[in-house]
Short mmCIF file of C-alpha atoms and ligand atoms in Angstrom, two decimals:
data_model
loop_
_atom_site.label_atom_id
_atom_site.label_comp_id
_atom_site.label_asym_id
_atom_site.label_seq_id
_atom_site.Cartn_x
_atom_site.Cartn_y
_atom_site.Cartn_z
CA UNK Q 9 0.20 -0.17 -0.25
CA UNK Q 10 1.70 3.17 -0.80
CA UNK Q 11 1.62 6.22 0.74
CA UNK Q 12 4.00 8.85 -0.74
CA UNK Q 13 4.79 9.03 -4.63
CA UNK Q 14 7.90 10.62 -5.25
CA UNK Q 15 10.00 11.78 -7.44
CA UNK Q 16 13.86 12.50 -8.22
CA UNK Q 17 15.44 15.82 -8.95
CA UNK Q 18 15.75 14.98 -12.30
CA UNK Q 19 12.28 14.26 -12.83
CA UNK Q 20 11.24 18.75 -11.87
CA UNK Q 21 9.65 19.29 -15.26
CA UNK Q 22 12.25 20.89 -17.75
CA UNK Q 23 9.42 23.52 -19.33
CA UNK Q 24 6.06 24.94 -18.11
CA UNK Q 25 3.04 24.52 -19.61
CA UNK Q 26 1.04 27.42 -21.31
CA UNK Q 27 -2.44 26.54 -21.91
CA UNK Q 28 -3.39 29.71 -24.06
CA UNK Q 29 -1.93 26.92 -26.66
CA UNK Q 30 -4.85 24.68 -26.46
CA UNK Q 31 -7.48 27.01 -25.53
CA UNK Q 32 -10.95 26.66 -27.53
CA UNK Q 33 -10.36 30.46 -28.17
CA UNK Q 34 -7.82 33.19 -27.85
CA UNK Q 35 -7.44 35.32 -24.46
CA UNK Q 36 -9.31 38.58 -24.45
CA UNK Q 37 -7.25 41.50 -24.79
CA UNK Q 38 -5.80 43.28 -21.52
CA UNK Q 39 -6.96 46.95 -21.30
CA UNK Q 40 -4.84 50.44 -20.67
CA UNK Q 41 -6.65 51.70 -17.25
CA UNK Q 42 -6.48 55.16 -18.57
CA UNK Q 43 -7.08 55.18 -22.13
CA UNK Q 44 -9.03 51.51 -21.49
CA UNK Q 45 -7.72 50.36 -25.18
CA UNK Q 46 -5.68 47.53 -25.29
CA UNK Q 47 -1.93 47.79 -24.04
CA UNK Q 48 1.20 47.18 -25.77
CA UNK Q 49 4.42 45.45 -24.20
CA UNK Q 50 5.53 49.04 -23.50
CA UNK Q 51 2.90 50.02 -21.40
CA UNK Q 52 4.00 46.99 -19.18
CA UNK Q 53 7.93 48.13 -18.99
CA UNK Q 54 8.11 50.34 -16.29
CA UNK Q 55 7.10 47.68 -14.05
CA UNK Q 56 7.90 44.34 -15.10
CA UNK Q 57 10.42 42.60 -17.06
CA UNK Q 58 10.54 41.33 -21.34
CA UNK Q 59 10.94 38.37 -20.49
CA UNK Q 60 7.77 38.32 -18.36
CA UNK Q 61 5.64 40.38 -20.59
CA UNK Q 62 6.55 38.09 -23.49
CA UNK Q 63 5.42 35.35 -21.67
CA UNK Q 64 2.14 37.22 -20.55
CA UNK Q 65 1.18 36.90 -23.60
CA UNK Q 66 3.16 33.97 -25.48
CA UNK Q 67 0.88 31.50 -27.41
CA UNK Q 68 4.19 28.75 -27.30
CA UNK Q 69 2.72 25.38 -25.43
CA UNK Q 70 6.19 24.84 -23.68
CA UNK Q 71 8.26 27.45 -21.91
CA UNK Q 72 11.06 26.15 -21.17
CA UNK Q 73 12.71 26.81 -17.52
CA UNK Q 74 15.82 28.38 -16.97
CA UNK Q 75 18.66 26.52 -15.31
CA UNK Q 76 18.97 29.19 -12.07
CA UNK Q 77 15.23 28.61 -11.73
CA UNK Q 78 15.43 24.72 -12.16
CA UNK Q 79 17.86 24.92 -9.61
CA UNK Q 80 16.34 26.59 -7.11
CA UNK Q 81 13.58 24.63 -7.37
CA UNK Q 82 15.20 22.02 -6.30
CA UNK Q 83 15.68 23.18 -2.79
CA UNK Q 84 12.55 21.94 -2.25
CA UNK Q 85 10.69 20.30 -5.87
CA UNK Q 86 9.28 18.18 -7.11
CA UNK Q 87 6.92 18.35 -4.13
CA UNK Q 88 5.52 14.59 -3.20
CA UNK Q 89 2.30 13.02 -4.11
CA UNK Q 90 0.41 11.10 -1.12
CA UNK Q 91 -2.87 8.72 -1.19
CA UNK Q 92 -4.83 9.81 1.27
CA UNK Q 93 -5.79 6.25 2.79
CA UNK Q 94 -6.39 7.13 6.20
CA UNK Q 95 -8.69 10.01 5.16
CA UNK Q 96 -10.28 7.35 2.54
CA UNK Q 97 -10.74 5.08 5.48
CA UNK Q 98 -12.62 7.28 7.59
CA UNK Q 99 -14.77 8.80 4.92
CA UNK Q 100 -15.73 4.79 4.72
CA UNK Q 101 -15.41 5.88 0.70
CA UNK Q 102 -14.35 3.69 -2.18
CA UNK Q 103 -12.74 6.17 -3.71
CA UNK Q 104 -9.26 6.97 -3.65
CA UNK Q 105 -7.96 10.50 -2.80
CA UNK Q 106 -4.55 11.82 -3.61
CA UNK Q 107 -2.90 15.06 -2.62
CA UNK Q 108 0.15 16.85 -4.41
CA UNK Q 109 1.54 18.49 -1.31
CA UNK Q 110 2.78 22.13 -1.90
CA UNK Q 111 3.89 23.17 1.70
CA UNK Q 112 7.02 21.64 1.27
CA UNK Q 113 8.68 24.73 0.30
CA UNK Q 114 10.33 27.25 2.69
CA UNK Q 115 7.75 29.95 2.87
CA UNK Q 116 5.10 26.98 3.04
CA UNK Q 117 3.05 27.20 -0.07
CA UNK Q 118 3.13 26.60 -3.84
CA UNK Q 119 3.97 30.32 -4.14
CA UNK Q 120 7.73 30.04 -4.49
CA UNK Q 121 7.33 28.66 -8.04
CA UNK Q 122 6.83 31.47 -9.13
CA UNK Q 123 8.23 33.74 -6.73
CA UNK Q 124 11.63 32.70 -8.17
CA UNK Q 125 11.40 32.74 -12.04
CA UNK Q 126 10.09 36.31 -11.17
CA UNK Q 127 12.94 36.93 -8.73
CA UNK Q 128 15.08 35.51 -11.24
CA UNK Q 129 14.02 36.85 -14.44
CA UNK Q 130 14.18 40.60 -12.70
CA UNK Q 131 17.81 39.97 -11.62
CA UNK Q 132 18.66 39.00 -15.10
CA UNK Q 133 16.98 42.26 -16.58
CA UNK Q 134 19.58 44.59 -13.91
CA UNK Q 135 16.44 45.09 -11.36
CA UNK Q 136 17.64 45.85 -8.04
CA UNK Q 137 14.57 46.02 -5.97
CA UNK Q 138 11.13 44.49 -6.16
CA UNK Q 139 7.50 45.97 -4.51
CA UNK Q 140 4.88 44.18 -3.61
CA UNK Q 141 1.81 43.56 -1.87
CA UNK Q 142 0.53 40.81 0.30
CA UNK Q 143 -2.29 40.16 2.27
CA UNK Q 144 -2.02 37.29 5.09
CA UNK Q 145 2.12 37.65 4.18
CA UNK Q 146 2.02 34.20 2.23
CA UNK Q 147 3.31 35.99 -1.36
CA UNK Q 148 5.13 38.80 0.57
CA UNK Q 149 7.54 35.78 2.27
CA UNK Q 150 7.71 34.03 -1.26
CA UNK Q 151 9.39 36.54 -2.81
CA UNK Q 152 11.19 38.13 0.02
CA UNK Q 153 12.52 33.85 -0.18
CA UNK Q 154 13.04 34.48 -3.68
CA UNK Q 155 15.06 37.77 -3.69
CA UNK Q 156 16.78 36.55 -0.79
CA UNK Q 157 18.31 34.15 -3.30
CA UNK Q 158 19.06 36.44 -6.28
CA UNK Q 159 20.57 39.11 -4.33
CA UNK Q 160 17.56 41.59 -4.83
CA UNK Q 161 15.95 44.04 -2.30
CA UNK Q 162 12.03 43.49 -1.38
CA UNK Q 163 9.92 45.87 -0.16
CA UNK Q 164 6.48 44.50 0.93
CA UNK Q 165 3.74 46.62 1.54
CA UNK Q 166 1.42 44.50 3.84
CA UNK Q 167 -1.97 45.18 4.45
CA UNK Q 168 -2.35 46.97 7.75
CA UNK Q 169 -4.52 44.56 9.67
CA UNK Q 170 -2.86 41.34 8.80
CA UNK Q 171 0.45 43.18 9.87
CA UNK Q 172 -1.04 43.72 12.98
CA UNK Q 173 -2.34 40.43 13.14
CA UNK Q 174 0.11 38.48 11.79
CA UNK Q 175 3.35 39.51 13.27
CA UNK Q 176 5.11 35.94 12.80
CA UNK Q 177 4.84 35.86 8.33
CA UNK Q 178 6.15 39.91 8.99
CA UNK Q 179 9.26 38.28 11.30
CA UNK Q 180 9.84 35.59 8.59
CA UNK Q 181 9.25 38.03 5.45
CA UNK Q 182 12.47 40.20 7.84
CA UNK Q 183 15.01 36.79 8.21
CA UNK Q 184 14.96 36.89 4.49
CA UNK Q 185 15.36 40.58 4.06
CA UNK Q 186 12.44 42.42 3.29
CA UNK Q 187 11.09 45.83 4.21
CA UNK Q 188 7.93 45.32 5.41
CA UNK Q 189 5.19 48.66 5.55
CA UNK Q 190 1.88 48.32 6.91
CA UNK Q 191 -0.53 49.38 3.95
CA UNK Q 192 -1.78 51.91 3.63
CA UNK Q 193 1.41 54.15 4.21
CA UNK Q 194 2.51 57.38 4.03
CA UNK Q 195 5.39 56.27 1.43
CA UNK Q 196 3.11 56.66 -1.72
CA UNK Q 197 0.77 59.15 -3.07
CA UNK Q 198 -2.18 56.49 -3.18
CA UNK Q 199 -1.16 55.37 0.71
CA UNK Q 200 -1.53 59.12 1.51
CA UNK Q 201 -4.57 59.68 0.23
CA UNK Q 202 -6.28 56.89 1.54
CA UNK Q 203 -4.75 57.74 4.96
CA UNK Q 204 -5.87 61.59 4.90
CA UNK Q 205 -9.76 60.32 4.01
CA UNK Q 206 -9.67 57.47 6.75
CA UNK Q 207 -6.86 57.94 9.13
CA UNK Q 208 -8.05 54.40 10.59
CA UNK Q 209 -8.17 52.69 7.19
CA UNK Q 210 -7.37 48.84 7.98
CA UNK Q 211 -5.99 48.67 4.51
CA UNK Q 212 -7.09 46.06 1.52
CA UNK Q 213 -5.40 43.97 -1.04
CA UNK Q 214 -6.31 46.06 -3.18
CA UNK Q 215 -5.16 48.84 -1.73
CA UNK Q 216 -2.28 47.45 -1.37
CA UNK Q 217 -1.09 46.63 -4.40
CA UNK Q 218 -2.03 50.45 -5.56
CA UNK Q 219 1.33 51.32 -3.82
CA UNK Q 220 3.41 48.77 -4.67
CA UNK Q 221 2.41 49.64 -8.12
CA UNK Q 222 2.67 53.19 -7.59
CA UNK Q 223 6.42 52.37 -6.09
CA UNK Q 224 7.84 50.47 -8.84
CA UNK Q 225 6.43 52.62 -11.67
CA UNK Q 226 8.38 55.64 -9.89
CA UNK Q 227 11.41 54.27 -9.05
CA UNK Q 228 13.99 53.24 -12.39
CA UNK Q 229 15.65 50.15 -10.33
CA UNK Q 230 12.59 48.75 -9.07
CA UNK Q 231 10.05 46.58 -10.68
CA UNK Q 232 6.55 45.06 -9.45
CA UNK Q 233 5.69 41.64 -8.83
CA UNK Q 234 2.23 39.48 -8.49
CA UNK Q 235 1.82 36.38 -6.47
CA UNK Q 236 -1.37 35.33 -8.42
CA UNK Q 237 -3.71 36.26 -11.33
CA UNK Q 238 -1.29 36.99 -13.79
CA UNK Q 239 -1.14 34.50 -17.08
CA UNK Q 240 2.83 34.07 -16.56
CA UNK Q 241 2.36 33.19 -12.75
CA UNK Q 242 -0.64 30.71 -13.56
CA UNK Q 243 2.37 29.35 -16.34
CA UNK Q 244 4.80 28.72 -13.62
CA UNK Q 245 2.42 27.32 -11.32
CA UNK Q 246 1.84 24.20 -13.98
CA UNK Q 247 4.92 22.28 -12.77
CA UNK Q 248 2.28 21.45 -9.71
CA UNK Q 249 0.59 19.12 -12.41
CA UNK Q 250 3.07 18.51 -14.50
CA UNK Q 251 4.67 16.42 -11.60
CA UNK Q 252 1.39 15.27 -10.56
CA UNK Q 253 0.51 13.72 -13.87
CA UNK Q 254 3.97 11.55 -13.74
CA UNK Q 255 3.09 10.51 -10.29
CA UNK Q 256 -0.09 9.34 -10.84
CA UNK Q 257 1.42 7.57 -13.86
CA UNK Q 258 3.86 5.83 -11.47
CA UNK Q 259 0.63 4.27 -9.64
CA UNK Q 260 -1.18 3.67 -12.75
CA UNK Q 261 -3.68 5.95 -12.01
CA UNK Q 262 -5.82 9.54 -13.49
CA UNK Q 263 -8.21 11.57 -12.20
CA UNK Q 264 -11.63 11.81 -12.21
CA UNK Q 265 -12.08 15.22 -10.76
CA UNK Q 266 -8.95 17.54 -9.56
CA UNK Q 267 -9.86 20.49 -6.39
CA UNK Q 268 -7.94 23.03 -6.08
CA UNK Q 269 -8.40 26.50 -3.86
CA UNK Q 270 -9.04 29.65 -5.93
CA UNK Q 271 -7.99 33.30 -4.52
CA UNK Q 272 -6.59 34.44 -7.91
CA UNK Q 273 -6.82 31.10 -9.49
CA UNK Q 274 -2.82 29.88 -9.62
CA UNK Q 275 -2.48 26.96 -7.16
CA UNK Q 276 -5.49 25.79 -9.21
CA UNK Q 277 -4.49 27.03 -12.59
CA UNK Q 278 -1.03 24.85 -11.44
CA UNK Q 279 -2.44 21.72 -10.30
CA UNK Q 280 -5.86 21.61 -13.55
CA UNK Q 281 -4.42 23.38 -16.61
CA UNK Q 282 -1.99 20.21 -17.65
CA UNK Q 283 -4.87 18.54 -17.40
CA UNK Q 284 -7.23 20.82 -19.22
CA UNK Q 285 -5.53 19.04 -22.69
CA UNK Q 286 -6.82 16.13 -21.94
CA UNK Q 287 -10.09 17.32 -21.53
CA UNK Q 288 -9.61 19.72 -24.18
CA UNK Q 289 -9.20 16.28 -26.08
CA UNK Q 290 -12.17 14.80 -25.38
CA UNK Q 291 -10.95 13.06 -22.05
CA UNK Q 292 -13.55 13.20 -19.06
CA UNK Q 293 -11.97 14.51 -16.31
CA UNK Q 294 -13.95 17.79 -13.89
CA UNK Q 295 -11.84 20.45 -12.70
CA UNK Q 296 -13.42 22.48 -9.92
CA UNK Q 297 -12.14 25.49 -8.41
CA UNK Q 298 -13.67 25.78 -4.64
CA UNK Q 299 -13.94 29.48 -3.24
CA UNK Q 300 -15.41 31.29 -0.37
CA UNK Q 301 -18.97 31.71 0.33
CA UNK Q 302 -17.79 35.23 1.37
CA UNK Q 303 -15.38 36.30 -1.28
CA UNK Q 304 -17.38 33.75 -4.86
CA UNK Q 305 -15.68 36.03 -7.64
CA UNK Q 306 -16.30 32.54 -10.10
CA UNK Q 307 -19.88 31.53 -8.47
CA UNK Q 308 -21.76 34.56 -8.02
CA UNK Q 309 -19.29 37.70 -9.90
CA UNK Q 310 -19.85 39.15 -13.08
CA UNK Q 311 -18.00 38.26 -16.52
CA UNK Q 312 -16.62 41.62 -17.04
CA UNK Q 313 -13.59 43.92 -17.82
CA UNK Q 314 -12.19 45.20 -14.27
CA UNK Q 315 -9.60 46.93 -12.58
CA UNK Q 316 -6.76 44.23 -11.02
CA UNK Q 317 -6.75 46.99 -7.83
CA UNK Q 318 -8.74 49.83 -5.86
CA UNK Q 319 -6.69 52.39 -7.38
CA UNK Q 320 -6.96 51.76 -11.53
CA UNK Q 321 -3.46 51.47 -11.67
CA UNK Q 322 -3.44 47.78 -12.77
CA UNK Q 323 -4.36 47.38 -16.59
CA UNK Q 324 -8.27 45.93 -16.90
CA UNK Q 325 -8.97 41.99 -17.56
CA UNK Q 326 -11.70 40.59 -18.66
CA UNK Q 327 -12.43 38.44 -15.15
CA UNK Q 328 -14.62 37.22 -13.10
CA UNK Q 329 -15.34 39.93 -10.52
CA UNK Q 330 -16.97 40.98 -7.55
CA UNK Q 331 -15.59 45.07 -8.14
CA UNK Q 332 -12.32 46.32 -7.97
CA UNK Q 333 -13.44 48.49 -4.81
CA UNK Q 334 -15.49 45.48 -2.77
CA UNK Q 335 -13.53 44.93 0.30
CA UNK Q 336 -14.60 40.67 1.37
CA UNK Q 337 -15.31 40.06 5.03
CA UNK Q 338 -12.56 39.04 7.18
CA UNK Q 339 -12.59 35.67 6.82
CA UNK Q 340 -9.44 33.50 7.83
CA UNK Q 341 -8.58 32.54 4.53
CA UNK Q 342 -6.99 35.86 3.68
CA UNK Q 343 -5.51 34.26 0.35
CA UNK Q 344 -8.59 33.98 -1.04
CA UNK Q 345 -9.84 37.29 -0.34
CA UNK Q 346 -9.23 38.80 -4.03
CA UNK Q 347 -12.14 40.63 -5.84
CA UNK Q 348 -11.21 39.09 -9.42
CA UNK Q 349 -9.78 36.03 -10.77
CA UNK Q 350 -7.01 34.79 -13.28
CA UNK Q 351 -8.51 35.98 -16.77
CA UNK Q 352 -7.64 32.48 -17.49
CA UNK Q 353 -8.87 30.63 -15.08
CA UNK Q 354 -11.90 33.21 -16.01
CA UNK Q 355 -12.38 32.44 -19.36
CA UNK Q 356 -12.06 28.48 -19.30
CA UNK Q 357 -14.49 28.69 -16.65
CA UNK Q 358 -17.35 30.78 -18.61
CA UNK Q 359 -16.34 28.30 -21.25
CA UNK Q 360 -17.38 24.95 -19.77
CA UNK Q 361 -13.83 23.67 -18.99
CA UNK Q 362 -14.16 24.13 -15.50
CA UNK Q 363 -15.98 24.51 -12.73
CA UNK Q 364 -16.55 26.43 -9.80
CA UNK Q 365 -18.18 25.46 -5.75
CA UNK Q 366 -18.20 28.12 -2.57
CA UNK Q 367 -18.06 27.13 0.46
CA UNK Q 368 -18.53 29.02 3.80
CA UNK Q 369 -15.33 29.04 6.66
CA UNK Q 370 -16.73 26.94 9.29
CA UNK Q 371 -17.75 23.62 6.71
CA UNK Q 372 -13.85 23.98 5.32
CA UNK Q 373 -12.24 24.31 9.44
CA UNK Q 374 -14.21 21.19 9.55
CA UNK Q 375 -12.56 19.42 6.87
CA UNK Q 376 -9.22 20.60 7.49
CA UNK Q 377 -9.42 18.81 10.85
CA UNK Q 378 -10.54 15.59 9.74
CA UNK Q 379 -7.85 15.41 7.68
CA UNK Q 380 -5.41 17.23 9.79
CA UNK Q 381 -6.49 14.24 12.49
CA UNK Q 382 -6.00 11.20 9.54
CA UNK Q 383 -3.52 12.47 7.47
CA UNK Q 384 -1.24 14.63 9.83
CA UNK Q 385 -0.55 17.78 7.84
CA UNK Q 386 -2.16 21.11 9.10
CA UNK Q 387 -3.92 22.90 6.01
CA UNK Q 388 -3.36 26.38 5.88
CA UNK Q 389 -7.30 28.00 5.65
CA UNK Q 390 -7.24 28.49 2.10
CA UNK Q 391 -6.16 25.24 1.46
CA UNK Q 392 -8.87 23.87 3.25
CA UNK Q 393 -10.78 24.42 0.57
CA UNK Q 394 -9.74 22.17 -1.61
CA UNK Q 395 -9.70 19.44 1.20
CA UNK Q 396 -13.77 20.39 1.85
CA UNK Q 397 -14.08 19.85 -2.06
CA UNK Q 398 -12.35 16.78 -1.78
CA UNK Q 399 -14.13 15.24 1.17
CA UNK Q 400 -17.51 16.37 -0.37
CA UNK Q 401 -16.34 13.99 -3.28
CA UNK Q 402 -15.42 11.26 -1.54
CA UNK Q 403 -18.74 10.96 0.27
CA UNK Q 404 -20.61 11.64 -2.76
CA UNK Q 405 -18.57 8.60 -4.26
CA UNK Q 406 -19.81 6.23 -1.25
CA UNK Q 407 -23.40 7.24 -1.62
CA UNK Q 408 -23.16 6.33 -4.87
CA UNK Q 409 -21.12 3.33 -4.65
CA UNK Q 410 -18.46 4.36 -7.24
CA UNK Q 411 -14.60 3.92 -7.05
CA UNK Q 412 -13.58 7.87 -8.73
CA UNK Q 413 -10.19 9.21 -8.47
CA UNK Q 414 -9.80 12.44 -6.81
CA UNK Q 415 -6.96 15.02 -6.73
CA UNK Q 416 -6.68 17.67 -4.78
CA UNK Q 417 -4.01 20.40 -4.51
CA UNK Q 418 -2.98 20.95 -0.38
CA UNK Q 419 -1.51 24.32 -1.62
CA UNK Q 420 0.04 25.05 1.99
CA UNK Q 421 0.53 24.12 5.59
CA UNK Q 422 -1.18 26.39 8.54
CA UNK Q 423 1.80 26.44 10.54
CA UNK Q 424 1.38 30.35 10.75
CA UNK Q 425 -2.83 30.30 10.80
CA UNK Q 426 -2.99 28.93 14.10
CA UNK Q 427 -4.95 31.50 15.34
CA UNK Q 428 -7.88 30.78 12.82
CA UNK Q 429 -7.79 27.30 14.37
CA UNK Q 430 -7.81 28.61 17.55
CA UNK Q 431 -10.76 30.92 16.52
CA UNK Q 432 -12.26 27.63 15.21
CA UNK Q 433 -11.96 25.19 18.01
CA UNK Q 434 -12.99 27.44 20.64
CA UNK Q 435 -16.38 28.65 18.44
CA UNK Q 436 -15.74 31.90 17.60
CA UNK Q 437 -15.44 31.61 13.89
CA UNK Q 438 -18.08 33.65 12.04
CA UNK Q 439 -20.15 32.03 8.66
CA UNK Q 440 -20.71 35.34 6.77
CA UNK Q 441 -23.63 36.02 4.64
CA UNK Q 442 -22.97 36.55 0.74
CA UNK Q 443 -22.98 40.16 1.00
CA UNK Q 444 -25.19 40.75 -2.09
CA UNK Q 445 -25.56 44.21 -1.46
CA UNK Q 446 -21.94 45.53 -1.13
CA UNK Q 447 -21.61 43.74 -4.36
CA UNK Q 448 -24.28 44.71 -6.16
CA UNK Q 449 -22.71 48.33 -4.97
CA UNK Q 450 -19.76 47.31 -6.56
CA UNK Q 451 -20.36 45.86 -9.59
CA UNK Q 452 -22.18 49.64 -10.40
CA UNK Q 453 -18.34 50.66 -10.37
CA UNK Q 454 -16.93 48.47 -13.29
CA UNK Q 455 -15.79 50.30 -16.06
CA UNK Q 456 -17.75 50.87 -19.03
CA UNK Q 457 -16.45 49.14 -22.44
CA UNK Q 458 -17.91 49.17 -25.56
CA UNK Q 459 -17.70 45.38 -26.71
C1 LIG H 9 -2.19 32.68 -1.61
C2 LIG H 9 -2.98 31.15 -1.50
C3 LIG H 9 -3.76 30.59 -2.24
C4 LIG H 9 -4.40 31.42 -3.06
O1 LIG H 9 -3.92 31.93 -4.01
P1 LIG H 9 -4.03 31.41 -5.58
O2 LIG H 9 -3.49 32.10 -6.23
O3 LIG H 9 -5.57 31.23 -5.72
O4 LIG H 9 -3.26 30.25 -5.57
C5 LIG H 9 -4.25 29.40 -1.97
N1 LIG H 9 -3.53 28.33 -1.37
C6 LIG H 9 -1.97 28.93 0.08
C7 LIG H 9 -1.93 28.50 0.82
C8 LIG H 9 -2.25 30.37 -0.49
O5 LIG H 9 -0.91 30.76 0.14
#
């Protein structure tokens, strides 16, 4: 009875998979935030290196992973896949449950899969510093870790409420040399304006993005880095699914259904996109993005052009969105609190190639505890959404008497999120109502695009 399905260093994929090569319809254009006309590569040059801009629009199916990136990946990749024998037994399900564990990275999540190449390409382009934002701190720590390997400086605008609530994430970033600034801050025009209007502003991801973009755009030696949503981020994350394909082949199996937690969509894209090729070629496989019921971008949002940030500095892309000024309730899965979604994930969802479900947080923590008590690993609150998806599918399989094969991405561990578990275990977790009125209000502020 095999539990761990392990690969060797030499089996780390040497190329990323670009889903844009196989999508039934070409991706929608991305628009300039001021003119609302399609952006050209030059518009993005003040904040991104050319190599990443090229990946953002590439239609090549396979993109080589640079040797230096592979060497850094080897610090923790290939990531293990495990068969959840004990969880299966606890659920009395005939289904087989596999999970791909991304919590083995130094930062504890899948995010270094893209932080490493982003840091590398910026270093190659002569950039000295990266400015970025972080909510719960997972992305900030990933980019701080990557920059420490490639010799770049890091400035992280951290959403103020998280800065105050999550001191250990801040310390982790500082260990890797980052300068961590609570956002909104007085270092940027955007931050100053927000603080003038509301000195007590707790901040939001949308505001922190605006600050980091402004910092990068106004300093020649500084670029911006985003931890999800963009096409090149989804591309880098495909190492997850590409490894998973080999690992399942080793045990002569293939998934009927795949689950991934969906915030901006990158870890879901990472595990799902390499399998979507098969689906496009006619294979029967379900790909399910799992999101929080209080920030239900795919399941309740609108498919429309919208800004990526509050201050409307970032390009406008067609995606499922709850509106760029929607501030989701303060659930513990901080990494899933984003108003929009990857344009690629959104389009594939719109075209019916992927599915989505939404769960309230208590149900996810319940699944996470069941998982931890059988498999040992304590899931990150974000990852618990994928766990919940898999558990429900396993129960369905039991009720239907079907021997399904379920795969999910355990995107990270929850060692820095024990206060969330504390709240759950002491019965203090709130399941927020779906904030319908707030969403309707913010959807009224979508940019008007003639299309
Ligand atoms: C950031 C994060 C997510 C959500 O981000 P995606 O871009 O949707 O992948 C999920 N799990 C963990 C552990 C995270 O840190």
